[in-house]
Amino acid sequence: MHDAFDLLVVGGGINGAGIARDAAGRGLRVALVERGDLGGATSAASSKLIHGGLRYLEHHEFRLVREALAEREVLLRLAPHIAWPMRFVLPHAPEMRPRWMLRAGLFLYDHLAKRVTLPASQSLDFRKHPWGAPLNDDARHGFAYSDAWVEDSRMVILNARDAAARGAQVMVRTEFVTARRDAEGWTATLRDAAGRETQIRARAIANAAGPWVMQALGATGVPAPDRVRLVRGSHIVVPALHDGEQAYILQNDDRRVVFVIPYEGRFSLIGTTDVPHDPASGPPRCTAEEEDYLCRAVSRQFRKPVTRADIVWTYSGVRPLHDDGADNPSAVTRDYVLKLDRDGAPMLSIFGGKITTFRRLAEDATTQLCQALGQPRPAWTSGPALPGGDFGGRDATALLTDFAARYPFLPGDQLRRLFHCYGSDLPAVLGPARSAEELGRDLGGGITERELDWMVTQEWVRSAEDALWRRTKRGLHMTPQQRDDFASAFAALQVAA
């Protein structure tokens, strides 16, 4: 049996990684287990936004919006290489919501929490403002407001890396099979990718299994204190629909909103849907109906129609929303609920949540667990930067300029991509290389042997898919043959290692 831990975290999505980091930083002995890749499910399938949730105001979720707005500033400070401000353009559609309602909602959005880096909202006349150019002639007026973009799957990795640096043991491709409780804690059985089973001891369990939270509860015998509703959110990616770095938020005729976001330099990301998901149907997939829905939503308001033939990639994730009894999936709260079972060794289960508020969720969860373990420790995660996020007092532009002088052999686009992956850790990634040749072969998509070695040794990459679609999105820029060639090169390097 492995050494005993204070806390076993089940689930390597953003909530599990956040809890592992927080708990390790408070001095707990932490083990994190994830049956697939870190951030490989819901956490890699978001709309990539750190946002307060403008539409949540209609459902009177003022506390959730206030907390999320405050977290925008925290996350922008902790990880400036993977999170940055983004301006959103909201066309006014008179048949949807009156202009006064949008103006009032944006006033609240501006003032519910203190803004430090983000500008206030403004009214726009699309007949004069260039941001109206992609929209059809019916869109004459609108608004602009600020939220933020985040590389969602990299946010998971940075939290896991920091957890490991603080002593946590991170185990990927490791399934949580079962756990039994006794007076002293839990004995958990784990199964690795080869089918080998091991047991570990832990004084407490954090059930951060997301869509599988109920299955994890079943594996422990703890009665379910609550339930989740599984809602599928699908996105499509098409060639860029507009110039500029601004995103668009479109009111749809079903009163939902659809985002059109500049993506990966030459694409537009469009999402999302809200469809009940039956786990018996298998992994989430974007259906033809969802593709049509998103295409129609954009084509109603953009000059350039979008059809299914334009789609170059789709992805879907399952949101494990706390079941609050709402009939409409879009009205189900995006807030999180924590349930702590103390009938013996502690077990805390997480229902709901969103990437914007993961740090607050982790802070609340870890505080409850520390108290249950009789080891109260102060919260700390709002201060230290995540790996790569400490710019030494400089802004991103200044640091990127320094790197351009240090690595003149890197093309500008490649340097910017690497910077937005690794930030101030870039010298550690590239090592002593002073030429492109010293980085090794380009295995495809601009990923060199040196970068892949970093991903494998520091970021738990175990497959080509991990590297191409989660640690980076370089798969989107490659042909099917190039992706196959990358997979072959990856397999050969792993065998040689």
Short mmCIF file of C-alpha atoms in Angstrom, two decimals:
data_model
loop_
_atom_site.label_atom_id
_atom_site.label_comp_id
_atom_site.label_asym_id
_atom_site.label_seq_id
_atom_site.Cartn_x
_atom_site.Cartn_y
_atom_site.Cartn_z
CA MET A 1 0.00 0.00 0.00
CA HIS A 2 1.27 3.45 -0.93
CA ASP A 3 2.11 6.12 1.63
CA ALA A 4 -0.82 7.76 3.32
CA PHE A 5 -2.14 11.11 2.13
CA ASP A 6 -4.20 13.74 3.85
CA LEU A 7 -6.35 14.27 0.77
CA LEU A 8 -7.21 12.22 -2.31
CA VAL A 9 -8.63 14.38 -5.12
CA VAL A 10 -10.69 12.40 -7.62
CA GLY A 11 -10.84 14.13 -11.00
CA GLY A 12 -8.20 16.08 -12.89
CA GLY A 13 -10.36 18.80 -14.38
CA ILE A 14 -10.12 22.44 -13.41
CA ASN A 15 -11.84 21.95 -10.04
CA GLY A 16 -9.74 18.95 -9.05
CA ALA A 17 -6.49 20.60 -10.15
CA GLY A 18 -7.45 23.79 -8.33
CA ILE A 19 -8.21 21.92 -5.11
CA ALA A 20 -4.96 19.93 -5.36
CA ARG A 21 -2.96 23.15 -5.75
CA ASP A 22 -4.73 24.93 -2.91
CA ALA A 23 -4.50 21.96 -0.52
CA ALA A 24 -0.82 21.28 -1.31
CA GLY A 25 -0.07 24.95 -0.72
CA ARG A 26 -1.70 24.70 2.71
CA GLY A 27 0.63 21.88 3.65
CA LEU A 28 -1.61 18.87 3.09
CA ARG A 29 -0.22 15.67 1.60
CA VAL A 30 -2.22 15.46 -1.64
CA ALA A 31 -2.79 12.83 -4.31
CA LEU A 32 -4.68 13.70 -7.50
CA VAL A 33 -6.00 10.93 -9.74
CA GLU A 34 -7.42 11.35 -13.24
CA ARG A 35 -8.53 8.38 -15.32
CA GLY A 36 -7.74 10.12 -18.62
CA ASP A 37 -5.79 13.26 -19.44
CA LEU A 38 -5.77 16.28 -17.18
CA GLY A 39 -8.52 18.61 -18.33
CA GLY A 40 -9.45 16.05 -20.96
CA ALA A 41 -13.24 16.33 -20.68
CA THR A 42 -15.39 19.30 -19.64
CA SER A 43 -12.49 21.59 -18.77
CA ALA A 44 -11.08 21.48 -22.31
CA ALA A 45 -14.48 21.97 -23.95
CA SER A 46 -15.55 25.37 -22.62
CA SER A 47 -16.09 28.60 -24.55
CA LYS A 48 -12.60 29.67 -23.31
CA LEU A 49 -14.01 32.67 -21.44
CA ILE A 50 -13.47 34.17 -18.02
CA HIS A 51 -16.71 36.05 -17.70
CA GLY A 52 -19.22 37.22 -15.17
CA GLY A 53 -22.11 35.78 -17.14
CA LEU A 54 -24.06 38.75 -18.45
CA ARG A 55 -27.13 36.65 -19.15
CA TYR A 56 -27.18 35.29 -15.59
CA LEU A 57 -28.45 38.70 -14.49
CA GLU A 58 -31.81 37.83 -16.07
CA HIS A 59 -32.04 34.90 -13.67
CA HIS A 60 -31.16 37.19 -10.72
CA GLU A 61 -27.90 35.33 -10.02
CA PHE A 62 -26.32 38.51 -8.66
CA ARG A 63 -23.97 36.83 -6.18
CA LEU A 64 -22.65 34.45 -8.84
CA VAL A 65 -22.10 37.32 -11.29
CA ARG A 66 -20.39 39.46 -8.64
CA GLU A 67 -18.06 36.62 -7.64
CA ALA A 68 -17.26 35.79 -11.26
CA LEU A 69 -16.57 39.42 -12.14
CA ALA A 70 -14.17 39.71 -9.22
CA GLU A 71 -12.40 36.51 -10.26
CA ARG A 72 -11.75 37.92 -13.74
CA GLU A 73 -9.26 40.35 -12.25
CA VAL A 74 -7.63 37.67 -10.08
CA LEU A 75 -7.11 35.23 -12.95
CA LEU A 76 -5.85 37.94 -15.30
CA ARG A 77 -3.20 38.71 -12.69
CA LEU A 78 -2.27 35.09 -11.90
CA ALA A 79 -1.91 33.86 -15.48
CA PRO A 80 -1.42 36.80 -17.89
CA HIS A 81 0.18 34.55 -20.51
CA ILE A 82 -2.93 32.39 -20.96
CA ALA A 83 -5.65 34.90 -19.97
CA TRP A 84 -6.16 38.37 -21.38
CA PRO A 85 -8.93 40.98 -21.74
CA MET A 86 -11.33 40.75 -24.65
CA ARG A 87 -13.90 43.25 -25.86
CA PHE A 88 -17.38 41.89 -26.66
CA VAL A 89 -19.77 43.50 -29.12
CA LEU A 90 -23.48 43.08 -28.36
CA PRO A 91 -25.78 44.08 -31.26
CA HIS A 92 -29.18 45.35 -30.23
CA ALA A 93 -31.99 43.26 -31.68
CA PRO A 94 -35.25 45.13 -30.88
CA GLU A 95 -37.35 41.98 -31.08
CA MET A 96 -35.27 40.34 -28.32
CA ARG A 97 -34.62 42.71 -25.44
CA PRO A 98 -35.26 46.48 -25.31
CA ARG A 99 -32.23 48.74 -25.41
CA TRP A 100 -32.88 50.12 -21.92
CA MET A 101 -32.74 46.59 -20.50
CA LEU A 102 -29.37 45.92 -22.10
CA ARG A 103 -28.03 49.29 -20.94
CA ALA A 104 -29.23 48.60 -17.37
CA GLY A 105 -27.74 45.12 -17.41
CA LEU A 106 -24.39 46.43 -18.59
CA PHE A 107 -24.45 49.15 -15.92
CA LEU A 108 -24.84 46.42 -13.30
CA TYR A 109 -22.14 44.37 -15.01
CA ASP A 110 -19.77 47.31 -14.79
CA HIS A 111 -20.43 48.01 -11.12
CA LEU A 112 -21.19 44.72 -9.34
CA ALA A 113 -17.47 44.21 -8.76
CA LYS A 114 -14.44 46.48 -8.87
CA ARG A 115 -12.80 46.77 -12.28
CA VAL A 116 -9.03 47.24 -12.29
CA THR A 117 -7.83 46.42 -15.80
CA LEU A 118 -11.03 46.23 -17.83
CA PRO A 119 -12.74 49.27 -19.38
CA ALA A 120 -16.41 50.05 -18.89
CA SER A 121 -19.16 49.31 -21.39
CA GLN A 122 -20.06 51.75 -24.15
CA SER A 123 -22.81 52.35 -26.70
CA LEU A 124 -22.00 51.83 -30.38
CA ASP A 125 -23.46 53.22 -33.59
CA PHE A 126 -22.72 50.51 -36.12
CA ARG A 127 -23.35 52.92 -39.00
CA LYS A 128 -20.12 54.67 -37.93
CA HIS A 129 -18.13 52.19 -35.84
CA PRO A 130 -15.96 49.61 -37.69
CA TRP A 131 -17.12 46.83 -35.39
CA GLY A 132 -20.45 46.97 -37.19
CA ALA A 133 -18.86 45.95 -40.50
CA PRO A 134 -19.38 42.14 -40.14
CA LEU A 135 -23.03 42.61 -39.13
CA ASN A 136 -25.98 42.89 -41.49
CA ASP A 137 -27.79 46.17 -42.12
CA ASP A 138 -30.47 45.46 -39.49
CA ALA A 139 -27.87 45.93 -36.75
CA ARG A 140 -27.64 49.70 -36.35
CA HIS A 141 -26.90 50.05 -32.65
CA GLY A 142 -25.31 48.00 -29.95
CA PHE A 143 -22.93 47.96 -27.03
CA ALA A 144 -19.42 46.87 -26.18
CA TYR A 145 -18.26 45.52 -22.83
CA SER A 146 -15.25 43.66 -21.44
CA ASP A 147 -14.66 40.12 -20.27
CA ALA A 148 -11.62 37.89 -20.74
CA TRP A 149 -10.28 34.96 -22.72
CA VAL A 150 -8.53 31.95 -21.21
CA GLU A 151 -6.74 28.90 -22.56
CA ASP A 152 -8.92 26.55 -20.54
CA SER A 153 -6.99 23.29 -20.77
CA ARG A 154 -3.72 25.09 -20.03
CA MET A 155 -5.27 26.59 -16.91
CA VAL A 156 -5.78 23.02 -15.69
CA ILE A 157 -2.17 22.10 -16.44
CA LEU A 158 -0.77 25.17 -14.67
CA ASN A 159 -2.74 24.35 -11.52
CA ALA A 160 -1.57 20.73 -11.64
CA ARG A 161 2.05 21.80 -12.18
CA ASP A 162 1.90 24.15 -9.23
CA ALA A 163 0.27 21.46 -7.10
CA ALA A 164 3.09 19.05 -7.99
CA ALA A 165 5.71 21.71 -7.26
CA ARG A 166 4.17 22.05 -3.80
CA GLY A 167 4.37 18.33 -3.13
CA ALA A 168 1.19 16.85 -4.62
CA GLN A 169 1.40 13.50 -6.38
CA VAL A 170 -0.41 13.74 -9.73
CA MET A 171 -1.43 10.45 -11.35
CA VAL A 172 -2.88 10.50 -14.86
CA ARG A 173 -4.41 7.56 -16.70
CA THR A 174 -5.28 6.29 -13.24
CA GLU A 175 -8.84 5.29 -12.49
CA PHE A 176 -10.50 5.65 -9.11
CA VAL A 177 -12.11 2.23 -8.69
CA THR A 178 -13.51 2.18 -5.17
CA ALA A 179 -12.90 3.37 -1.64
CA ARG A 180 -13.89 2.09 1.78
CA ARG A 181 -14.15 4.16 4.90
CA ASP A 182 -12.99 3.39 8.39
CA ALA A 183 -12.44 5.38 11.55
CA GLU A 184 -9.03 6.65 10.43
CA GLY A 185 -9.74 7.52 6.81
CA TRP A 186 -10.19 5.93 3.40
CA THR A 187 -8.58 3.01 1.61
CA ALA A 188 -8.87 3.74 -2.11
CA THR A 189 -8.25 1.30 -4.94
CA LEU A 190 -6.75 2.75 -8.10
CA ARG A 191 -6.18 1.16 -11.50
CA ASP A 192 -3.52 2.34 -13.96
CA ALA A 193 -3.61 2.20 -17.77
CA ALA A 194 -2.06 -1.29 -17.76
CA GLY A 195 -4.81 -2.62 -15.51
CA ARG A 196 -2.65 -2.86 -12.39
CA GLU A 197 -4.44 -2.07 -9.15
CA THR A 198 -2.90 -0.37 -6.13
CA GLN A 199 -4.27 0.94 -2.88
CA ILE A 200 -3.58 4.20 -1.11
CA ARG A 201 -4.71 5.63 2.21
CA ALA A 202 -6.18 9.10 2.56
CA ARG A 203 -7.72 10.90 5.50
CA ALA A 204 -10.24 12.67 3.23
CA ILE A 205 -11.55 12.58 -0.34
CA ALA A 206 -12.49 15.47 -2.61
CA ASN A 207 -14.91 14.20 -5.26
CA ALA A 208 -14.22 16.53 -8.19
CA ALA A 209 -15.22 14.02 -10.86
CA GLY A 210 -17.44 16.50 -12.72
CA PRO A 211 -19.96 14.65 -14.91
CA TRP A 212 -18.98 11.45 -13.08
CA VAL A 213 -19.53 12.83 -9.58
CA MET A 214 -22.43 10.42 -8.98
CA GLN A 215 -20.38 7.41 -10.11
CA ALA A 216 -17.56 8.41 -7.76
CA LEU A 217 -20.04 8.66 -4.92
CA GLY A 218 -21.35 5.21 -5.80
CA ALA A 219 -17.83 3.82 -5.63
CA THR A 220 -17.54 4.96 -2.01
CA GLY A 221 -20.93 3.91 -0.74
CA VAL A 222 -21.65 7.44 0.46
CA PRO A 223 -25.33 8.37 -0.11
CA ALA A 224 -25.77 10.99 -2.81
CA PRO A 225 -26.53 14.31 -1.06
CA ASP A 226 -27.56 16.02 -4.28
CA ARG A 227 -27.73 15.51 -8.02
CA VAL A 228 -26.33 16.96 -11.23
CA ARG A 229 -27.95 17.64 -14.57
CA LEU A 230 -25.77 16.79 -17.52
CA VAL A 231 -26.04 19.44 -20.21
CA ARG A 232 -24.06 19.24 -23.44
CA GLY A 233 -22.41 22.36 -24.78
CA SER A 234 -21.15 22.15 -28.37
CA HIS A 235 -18.98 24.52 -30.38
CA ILE A 236 -18.07 24.84 -34.03
CA VAL A 237 -14.94 26.37 -35.57
CA VAL A 238 -15.07 28.06 -38.99
CA PRO A 239 -12.70 30.27 -41.01
CA ALA A 240 -12.55 33.76 -39.50
CA LEU A 241 -15.77 35.71 -39.93
CA HIS A 242 -14.32 39.13 -39.11
CA ASP A 243 -11.14 41.11 -38.67
CA GLY A 244 -9.95 42.40 -35.32
CA GLU A 245 -9.62 41.01 -31.81
CA GLN A 246 -13.17 41.78 -30.68
CA ALA A 247 -15.71 39.02 -30.07
CA TYR A 248 -19.46 39.16 -30.67
CA ILE A 249 -22.29 38.06 -28.41
CA LEU A 250 -25.49 37.50 -30.35
CA GLN A 251 -29.00 37.34 -28.93
CA ASN A 252 -30.73 34.37 -30.47
CA ASP A 253 -34.44 33.99 -31.14
CA ASP A 254 -34.76 31.48 -28.25
CA ARG A 255 -33.39 34.18 -25.88
CA ARG A 256 -30.09 32.35 -25.49
CA VAL A 257 -26.84 33.96 -26.57
CA VAL A 258 -24.22 32.71 -29.01
CA PHE A 259 -20.59 33.87 -28.99
CA VAL A 260 -18.45 34.47 -32.08
CA ILE A 261 -14.86 34.63 -30.87
CA PRO A 262 -11.59 35.12 -32.78
CA TYR A 263 -9.72 31.85 -32.45
CA GLU A 264 -6.20 30.64 -33.16
CA GLY A 265 -5.38 33.55 -35.46
CA ARG A 266 -7.43 32.54 -38.48
CA PHE A 267 -10.65 31.00 -37.23
CA SER A 268 -13.87 31.93 -35.45
CA LEU A 269 -15.13 29.89 -32.50
CA ILE A 270 -18.93 29.76 -32.28
CA GLY A 271 -20.85 28.44 -29.29
CA THR A 272 -22.50 27.22 -27.32
CA THR A 273 -25.55 24.97 -27.15
CA ASP A 274 -27.47 23.79 -24.09
CA VAL A 275 -28.82 20.29 -24.69
CA PRO A 276 -29.64 17.62 -22.07
CA HIS A 277 -27.05 14.87 -22.35
CA ASP A 278 -27.75 11.19 -21.82
CA PRO A 279 -24.53 9.48 -20.68
CA ALA A 280 -25.80 6.23 -22.19
CA SER A 281 -25.37 7.84 -25.62
CA GLY A 282 -21.60 7.80 -25.20
CA PRO A 283 -19.07 10.63 -25.27
CA PRO A 284 -20.47 14.05 -26.16
CA ARG A 285 -20.53 14.89 -29.87
CA CYS A 286 -21.77 17.95 -31.70
CA THR A 287 -24.88 16.78 -33.54
CA ALA A 288 -26.09 17.97 -36.92
CA GLU A 289 -28.96 19.74 -35.15
CA GLU A 290 -26.52 21.64 -32.94
CA GLU A 291 -24.39 22.58 -35.92
CA ASP A 292 -27.49 23.92 -37.69
CA TYR A 293 -28.55 25.83 -34.59
CA LEU A 294 -25.20 27.63 -34.29
CA CYS A 295 -24.98 28.33 -38.02
CA ARG A 296 -28.49 29.84 -38.04
CA ALA A 297 -27.78 31.98 -34.98
CA VAL A 298 -24.79 33.61 -36.66
CA SER A 299 -26.27 33.82 -40.14
CA ARG A 300 -29.24 35.80 -38.78
CA GLN A 301 -26.97 38.69 -37.79
CA PHE A 302 -23.73 38.41 -39.81
CA ARG A 303 -23.38 39.54 -43.42
CA LYS A 304 -21.51 36.35 -44.27
CA PRO A 305 -23.79 33.32 -43.85
CA VAL A 306 -22.35 30.31 -42.04
CA THR A 307 -23.21 26.82 -43.22
CA ARG A 308 -22.23 23.38 -42.04
CA ALA A 309 -19.89 23.16 -45.03
CA ASP A 310 -17.77 25.91 -43.43
CA ILE A 311 -17.11 23.93 -40.25
CA VAL A 312 -13.51 22.78 -39.86
CA TRP A 313 -13.79 21.38 -36.33
CA THR A 314 -16.32 20.79 -33.59
CA TYR A 315 -16.02 19.92 -29.93
CA SER A 316 -18.48 19.18 -27.16
CA GLY A 317 -18.37 18.94 -23.41
CA VAL A 318 -20.79 17.91 -20.70
CA ARG A 319 -21.50 20.45 -18.00
CA PRO A 320 -22.31 18.82 -14.65
CA LEU A 321 -24.75 21.48 -13.46
CA HIS A 322 -26.20 21.42 -9.98
CA ASP A 323 -29.79 20.21 -10.38
CA ASP A 324 -31.86 23.09 -9.06
CA GLY A 325 -35.10 21.88 -10.63
CA ALA A 326 -35.23 24.39 -13.52
CA ASP A 327 -37.13 23.13 -16.57
CA ASN A 328 -34.98 24.95 -19.13
CA PRO A 329 -31.35 23.76 -19.34
CA SER A 330 -30.28 27.36 -20.03
CA ALA A 331 -31.89 28.47 -16.78
CA VAL A 332 -30.12 25.88 -14.61
CA THR A 333 -27.74 27.67 -12.26
CA ARG A 334 -24.06 27.79 -13.13
CA ASP A 335 -23.25 28.21 -9.45
CA TYR A 336 -21.53 25.46 -7.53
CA VAL A 337 -22.64 23.55 -4.45
CA LEU A 338 -20.27 21.76 -2.07
CA LYS A 339 -21.54 18.86 0.03
CA LEU A 340 -19.36 17.63 2.89
CA ASP A 341 -20.15 14.21 4.36
CA ARG A 342 -18.60 13.84 7.83
CA ASP A 343 -20.18 10.56 8.84
CA GLY A 344 -16.71 9.20 9.48
CA ALA A 345 -13.72 10.20 7.38
CA PRO A 346 -14.58 13.37 5.41
CA MET A 347 -15.74 13.30 1.82
CA LEU A 348 -16.54 16.49 -0.06
CA SER A 349 -18.45 16.34 -3.37
CA ILE A 350 -18.70 19.14 -5.90
CA PHE A 351 -21.86 19.81 -7.89
CA GLY A 352 -21.70 22.36 -10.67
CA GLY A 353 -19.22 25.16 -11.15
CA LYS A 354 -17.60 27.01 -14.05
CA ILE A 355 -14.04 27.74 -15.06
CA THR A 356 -14.30 31.42 -14.11
CA THR A 357 -14.92 30.63 -10.45
CA PHE A 358 -12.80 27.51 -10.09
CA ARG A 359 -10.27 29.21 -7.79
CA ARG A 360 -13.00 30.37 -5.39
CA LEU A 361 -14.59 26.92 -5.50
CA ALA A 362 -11.22 25.32 -4.70
CA GLU A 363 -10.64 27.80 -1.89
CA ASP A 364 -14.05 27.08 -0.34
CA ALA A 365 -13.61 23.32 -0.74
CA THR A 366 -10.10 23.27 0.73
CA THR A 367 -11.13 25.43 3.68
CA GLN A 368 -13.94 23.02 4.50
CA LEU A 369 -11.65 20.00 4.16
CA CYS A 370 -8.91 21.54 6.32
CA GLN A 371 -11.44 22.28 9.03
CA ALA A 372 -12.86 18.75 8.82
CA LEU A 373 -9.33 17.36 9.18
CA GLY A 374 -8.64 19.57 12.17
CA GLN A 375 -5.91 21.41 10.27
CA PRO A 376 -7.28 24.91 9.56
CA ARG A 377 -4.88 26.81 7.30
CA PRO A 378 -5.30 30.25 5.69
CA ALA A 379 -6.33 30.65 2.07
CA TRP A 380 -3.55 31.80 -0.23
CA THR A 381 -4.25 31.22 -3.93
CA SER A 382 -5.29 34.78 -4.83
CA GLY A 383 -1.66 35.91 -4.51
CA PRO A 384 1.12 33.86 -6.15
CA ALA A 385 1.13 33.64 -9.93
CA LEU A 386 0.60 30.34 -11.69
CA PRO A 387 3.61 28.80 -13.48
CA GLY A 388 4.76 31.11 -16.26
CA GLY A 389 2.65 33.99 -14.97
CA ASP A 390 5.30 35.85 -12.99
CA PHE A 391 6.50 38.53 -15.40
CA GLY A 392 8.80 40.21 -12.88
CA GLY A 393 6.85 43.45 -12.91
CA ARG A 394 6.87 43.74 -16.71
CA ASP A 395 3.86 43.58 -18.97
CA ALA A 396 3.39 40.94 -21.66
CA THR A 397 4.59 43.21 -24.46
CA ALA A 398 7.88 43.98 -22.69
CA LEU A 399 8.55 40.35 -21.85
CA LEU A 400 7.75 39.22 -25.37
CA THR A 401 10.16 41.86 -26.71
CA ASP A 402 12.89 40.49 -24.43
CA PHE A 403 12.26 36.96 -25.70
CA ALA A 404 12.36 38.12 -29.33
CA ALA A 405 15.87 39.49 -28.71
CA ARG A 406 16.92 36.33 -26.85
CA TYR A 407 15.55 33.93 -29.49
CA PRO A 408 15.98 35.74 -32.83
CA PHE A 409 15.83 32.41 -34.68
CA LEU A 410 12.15 31.94 -33.76
CA PRO A 411 9.61 33.37 -36.24
CA GLY A 412 7.31 35.92 -34.66
CA ASP A 413 4.16 33.77 -34.87
CA GLN A 414 5.92 30.80 -33.30
CA LEU A 415 7.38 32.93 -30.51
CA ARG A 416 3.97 34.42 -29.69
CA ARG A 417 2.40 30.96 -29.58
CA LEU A 418 5.11 29.65 -27.28
CA PHE A 419 4.82 32.72 -25.07
CA HIS A 420 1.06 32.29 -24.73
CA CYS A 421 1.64 28.67 -23.72
CA TYR A 422 4.54 29.04 -21.32
CA GLY A 423 4.95 32.71 -20.40
CA SER A 424 7.99 33.36 -18.24
CA ASP A 425 8.76 29.61 -18.25
CA LEU A 426 9.76 29.83 -21.90
CA PRO A 427 13.54 29.77 -21.16
CA ALA A 428 13.05 26.55 -19.19
CA VAL A 429 11.11 25.05 -22.12
CA LEU A 430 13.69 25.99 -24.74
CA GLY A 431 16.71 25.29 -22.56
CA PRO A 432 20.10 26.49 -23.83
CA ALA A 433 19.04 26.45 -27.49
CA ARG A 434 20.61 29.21 -29.57
CA SER A 435 19.36 28.04 -32.95
CA ALA A 436 16.30 26.38 -34.43
CA GLU A 437 18.34 23.23 -35.02
CA GLU A 438 19.05 22.91 -31.31
CA LEU A 439 15.30 22.62 -30.66
CA GLY A 440 15.23 19.36 -32.62
CA ARG A 441 12.91 18.37 -35.42
CA ASP A 442 9.63 20.13 -36.10
CA LEU A 443 7.25 17.22 -35.52
CA GLY A 444 4.32 19.10 -37.01
CA GLY A 445 2.37 22.25 -36.32
CA GLY A 446 5.54 23.95 -35.10
CA ILE A 447 5.94 21.59 -32.13
CA THR A 448 9.63 20.75 -31.84
CA GLU A 449 11.23 17.80 -30.11
CA ARG A 450 12.33 20.15 -27.30
CA GLU A 451 8.81 21.41 -26.70
CA LEU A 452 7.35 17.92 -26.80
CA ASP A 453 9.94 16.74 -24.28
CA TRP A 454 8.76 19.52 -21.94
CA MET A 455 5.14 18.47 -22.39
CA VAL A 456 5.94 14.84 -21.61
CA THR A 457 8.22 15.45 -18.62
CA GLN A 458 6.50 18.50 -17.11
CA GLU A 459 2.90 18.43 -18.32
CA TRP A 460 1.87 14.76 -18.24
CA VAL A 461 1.42 14.36 -22.00
CA ARG A 462 0.92 10.67 -22.75
CA SER A 463 -0.52 10.75 -26.27
CA ALA A 464 -0.33 12.77 -29.46
CA GLU A 465 -3.89 13.94 -28.84
CA ASP A 466 -2.86 15.42 -25.48
CA ALA A 467 -0.23 17.54 -27.23
CA LEU A 468 -2.19 18.56 -30.33
CA TRP A 469 -5.62 19.32 -28.86
CA ARG A 470 -5.14 20.19 -25.18
CA ARG A 471 -1.63 21.44 -24.34
CA THR A 472 -1.86 23.25 -27.69
CA LYS A 473 -4.41 23.52 -30.47
CA ARG A 474 -1.86 22.85 -33.20
CA GLY A 475 -3.96 19.99 -34.49
CA LEU A 476 -6.34 22.59 -35.87
CA HIS A 477 -3.56 23.94 -38.11
CA MET A 478 -2.52 20.55 -39.50
CA THR A 479 -3.86 18.23 -42.18
CA PRO A 480 -5.04 14.74 -41.21
CA GLN A 481 -1.83 13.33 -42.70
CA GLN A 482 0.30 15.74 -40.67
CA ARG A 483 -1.55 14.73 -37.51
CA ASP A 484 -0.95 11.06 -38.33
CA ASP A 485 2.74 11.79 -38.93
CA PHE A 486 2.94 13.59 -35.58
CA ALA A 487 1.35 10.61 -33.82
CA SER A 488 3.88 8.25 -35.44
CA ALA A 489 6.79 10.51 -34.44
CA PHE A 490 5.43 10.78 -30.91
CA ALA A 491 5.14 7.00 -30.58
CA ALA A 492 8.67 6.51 -31.89
CA LEU A 493 10.12 9.04 -29.46
CA GLN A 494 8.34 7.39 -26.53
CA VAL A 495 9.69 3.98 -27.50
CA ALA A 496 13.21 5.42 -27.80
CA ALA A 497 12.89 7.06 -24.40
#
